Amino acid sequence: MAEKTDVSVTVIGELERGNRSADNHMVERIAGVLRISVSELTGEANTSTNSTNT
């Protein structure tokens, strides 16, 4: 992941542990590597789906 996003392993670990927040550019790079949308990565896709089903 770190190599493909051009982000250090240390920063990736801090993101995973919640010790650091990612800026929009970093979130976009990570989503691109994972081949998912930014909303899927951030959990925003589930929020809109759940709010329409209540």
Short mmCIF file of N, CA and C in Angstrom, two decimals:
data_model
loop_
_atom_site.label_atom_id
_atom_site.label_comp_id
_atom_site.label_asym_id
_atom_site.label_seq_id
_atom_site.Cartn_x
_atom_site.Cartn_y
_atom_site.Cartn_z
N MET A 1 0.83 -1.19 0.00
CA MET A 1 0.00 0.00 0.00
C MET A 1 0.88 1.25 0.00
N ALA A 2 1.84 1.28 0.89
CA ALA A 2 2.70 2.47 1.00
C ALA A 2 3.40 2.75 -0.32
N GLU A 3 3.93 1.73 -0.93
CA GLU A 3 4.66 1.90 -2.18
C GLU A 3 3.75 2.40 -3.30
N LYS A 4 2.56 1.84 -3.38
CA LYS A 4 1.64 2.21 -4.46
C LYS A 4 1.04 3.60 -4.28
N THR A 5 0.92 4.06 -3.05
CA THR A 5 0.36 5.39 -2.79
C THR A 5 1.43 6.45 -2.64
N ASP A 6 2.69 6.04 -2.62
CA ASP A 6 3.82 6.94 -2.40
C ASP A 6 3.70 7.64 -1.04
N VAL A 7 3.25 6.87 -0.05
CA VAL A 7 3.13 7.33 1.33
C VAL A 7 3.96 6.37 2.18
N SER A 8 4.67 6.88 3.16
CA SER A 8 5.55 6.02 3.95
C SER A 8 4.76 4.98 4.74
N VAL A 9 5.43 3.88 5.04
CA VAL A 9 4.82 2.82 5.85
C VAL A 9 4.41 3.37 7.21
N THR A 10 5.21 4.26 7.75
CA THR A 10 4.90 4.87 9.05
C THR A 10 3.59 5.63 9.00
N VAL A 11 3.39 6.42 7.96
CA VAL A 11 2.16 7.20 7.83
C VAL A 11 0.97 6.27 7.63
N ILE A 12 1.12 5.25 6.81
CA ILE A 12 0.02 4.28 6.61
C ILE A 12 -0.36 3.65 7.96
N GLY A 13 0.62 3.27 8.75
CA GLY A 13 0.36 2.70 10.07
C GLY A 13 -0.36 3.67 10.99
N GLU A 14 0.05 4.93 10.95
CA GLU A 14 -0.61 5.94 11.79
C GLU A 14 -2.06 6.14 11.36
N LEU A 15 -2.31 6.10 10.05
CA LEU A 15 -3.69 6.20 9.56
C LEU A 15 -4.53 5.02 10.04
N GLU A 16 -3.96 3.83 9.94
CA GLU A 16 -4.68 2.62 10.36
C GLU A 16 -5.01 2.65 11.85
N ARG A 17 -4.10 3.18 12.64
CA ARG A 17 -4.32 3.23 14.10
C ARG A 17 -5.16 4.42 14.53
N GLY A 18 -5.44 5.33 13.61
CA GLY A 18 -6.22 6.52 13.94
C GLY A 18 -5.40 7.61 14.59
N ASN A 19 -4.07 7.53 14.49
CA ASN A 19 -3.20 8.55 15.06
C ASN A 19 -2.95 9.72 14.13
N ARG A 20 -3.42 9.62 12.91
CA ARG A 20 -3.23 10.67 11.91
C ARG A 20 -4.44 10.70 11.01
N SER A 21 -4.78 11.87 10.53
CA SER A 21 -5.87 12.03 9.57
C SER A 21 -5.28 12.20 8.18
N ALA A 22 -5.96 11.67 7.20
CA ALA A 22 -5.52 11.79 5.81
C ALA A 22 -6.17 13.01 5.18
N ASP A 23 -5.40 13.74 4.38
CA ASP A 23 -5.99 14.84 3.64
C ASP A 23 -6.73 14.26 2.42
N ASN A 24 -7.48 15.09 1.74
CA ASN A 24 -8.30 14.62 0.62
C ASN A 24 -7.47 13.95 -0.47
N HIS A 25 -6.31 14.51 -0.75
CA HIS A 25 -5.45 13.94 -1.80
C HIS A 25 -5.00 12.53 -1.42
N MET A 26 -4.63 12.33 -0.17
CA MET A 26 -4.19 11.02 0.27
C MET A 26 -5.34 10.02 0.23
N VAL A 27 -6.52 10.44 0.65
CA VAL A 27 -7.70 9.56 0.61
C VAL A 27 -7.98 9.14 -0.83
N GLU A 28 -7.87 10.07 -1.76
CA GLU A 28 -8.09 9.74 -3.16
C GLU A 28 -7.06 8.74 -3.68
N ARG A 29 -5.80 8.91 -3.29
CA ARG A 29 -4.75 7.97 -3.72
C ARG A 29 -5.00 6.58 -3.14
N ILE A 30 -5.36 6.50 -1.87
CA ILE A 30 -5.62 5.20 -1.24
C ILE A 30 -6.82 4.52 -1.89
N ALA A 31 -7.89 5.28 -2.11
CA ALA A 31 -9.07 4.71 -2.76
C ALA A 31 -8.73 4.21 -4.15
N GLY A 32 -7.91 4.95 -4.88
CA GLY A 32 -7.50 4.53 -6.22
C GLY A 32 -6.73 3.22 -6.20
N VAL A 33 -5.81 3.08 -5.25
CA VAL A 33 -5.03 1.84 -5.14
C VAL A 33 -5.94 0.67 -4.79
N LEU A 34 -6.91 0.92 -3.93
CA LEU A 34 -7.84 -0.15 -3.54
C LEU A 34 -8.93 -0.40 -4.57
N ARG A 35 -9.00 0.50 -5.58
CA ARG A 35 -10.01 0.42 -6.63
C ARG A 35 -11.43 0.49 -6.08
N ILE A 36 -11.61 1.42 -5.16
CA ILE A 36 -12.93 1.70 -4.60
C ILE A 36 -13.14 3.20 -4.62
N SER A 37 -14.37 3.63 -4.45
CA SER A 37 -14.65 5.07 -4.42
C SER A 37 -14.23 5.66 -3.07
N VAL A 38 -14.04 6.95 -3.07
CA VAL A 38 -13.71 7.65 -1.82
C VAL A 38 -14.85 7.47 -0.82
N SER A 39 -16.09 7.52 -1.28
CA SER A 39 -17.21 7.36 -0.36
C SER A 39 -17.24 5.96 0.25
N GLU A 40 -16.84 4.94 -0.49
CA GLU A 40 -16.75 3.60 0.07
C GLU A 40 -15.66 3.53 1.13
N LEU A 41 -14.53 4.17 0.86
CA LEU A 41 -13.41 4.16 1.79
C LEU A 41 -13.75 4.89 3.09
N THR A 42 -14.45 6.00 2.97
CA THR A 42 -14.76 6.81 4.15
C THR A 42 -16.04 6.38 4.84
N GLY A 43 -16.80 5.48 4.22
CA GLY A 43 -18.04 5.01 4.83
C GLY A 43 -19.24 5.88 4.51
N GLU A 44 -19.06 6.88 3.66
CA GLU A 44 -20.16 7.77 3.31
C GLU A 44 -21.22 7.08 2.47
N ALA A 45 -20.85 6.06 1.72
CA ALA A 45 -21.82 5.35 0.88
C ALA A 45 -22.87 4.66 1.74
N ASN A 46 -22.46 4.10 2.88
CA ASN A 46 -23.40 3.41 3.77
C ASN A 46 -24.34 4.38 4.45
N THR A 47 -23.89 5.57 4.76
CA THR A 47 -24.71 6.55 5.47
C THR A 47 -25.92 6.93 4.64
N SER A 48 -25.74 7.21 3.36
CA SER A 48 -26.86 7.63 2.53
C SER A 48 -27.82 6.47 2.31
N THR A 49 -27.32 5.27 2.18
CA THR A 49 -28.18 4.09 2.00
C THR A 49 -29.01 3.83 3.24
N ASN A 50 -28.39 3.90 4.40
CA ASN A 50 -29.10 3.64 5.65
C ASN A 50 -30.14 4.70 5.95
N SER A 51 -29.90 5.95 5.60
CA SER A 51 -30.84 7.00 5.94
C SER A 51 -32.11 6.90 5.12
N THR A 52 -32.05 6.30 3.93
CA THR A 52 -33.25 6.17 3.12
C THR A 52 -34.07 4.96 3.51
N ASN A 53 -33.50 4.06 4.29
CA ASN A 53 -34.21 2.84 4.68
C ASN A 53 -34.85 2.93 6.05
N THR A 54 -34.86 4.09 6.68
CA THR A 54 -35.42 4.19 8.03
C THR A 54 -36.83 4.68 8.02
#
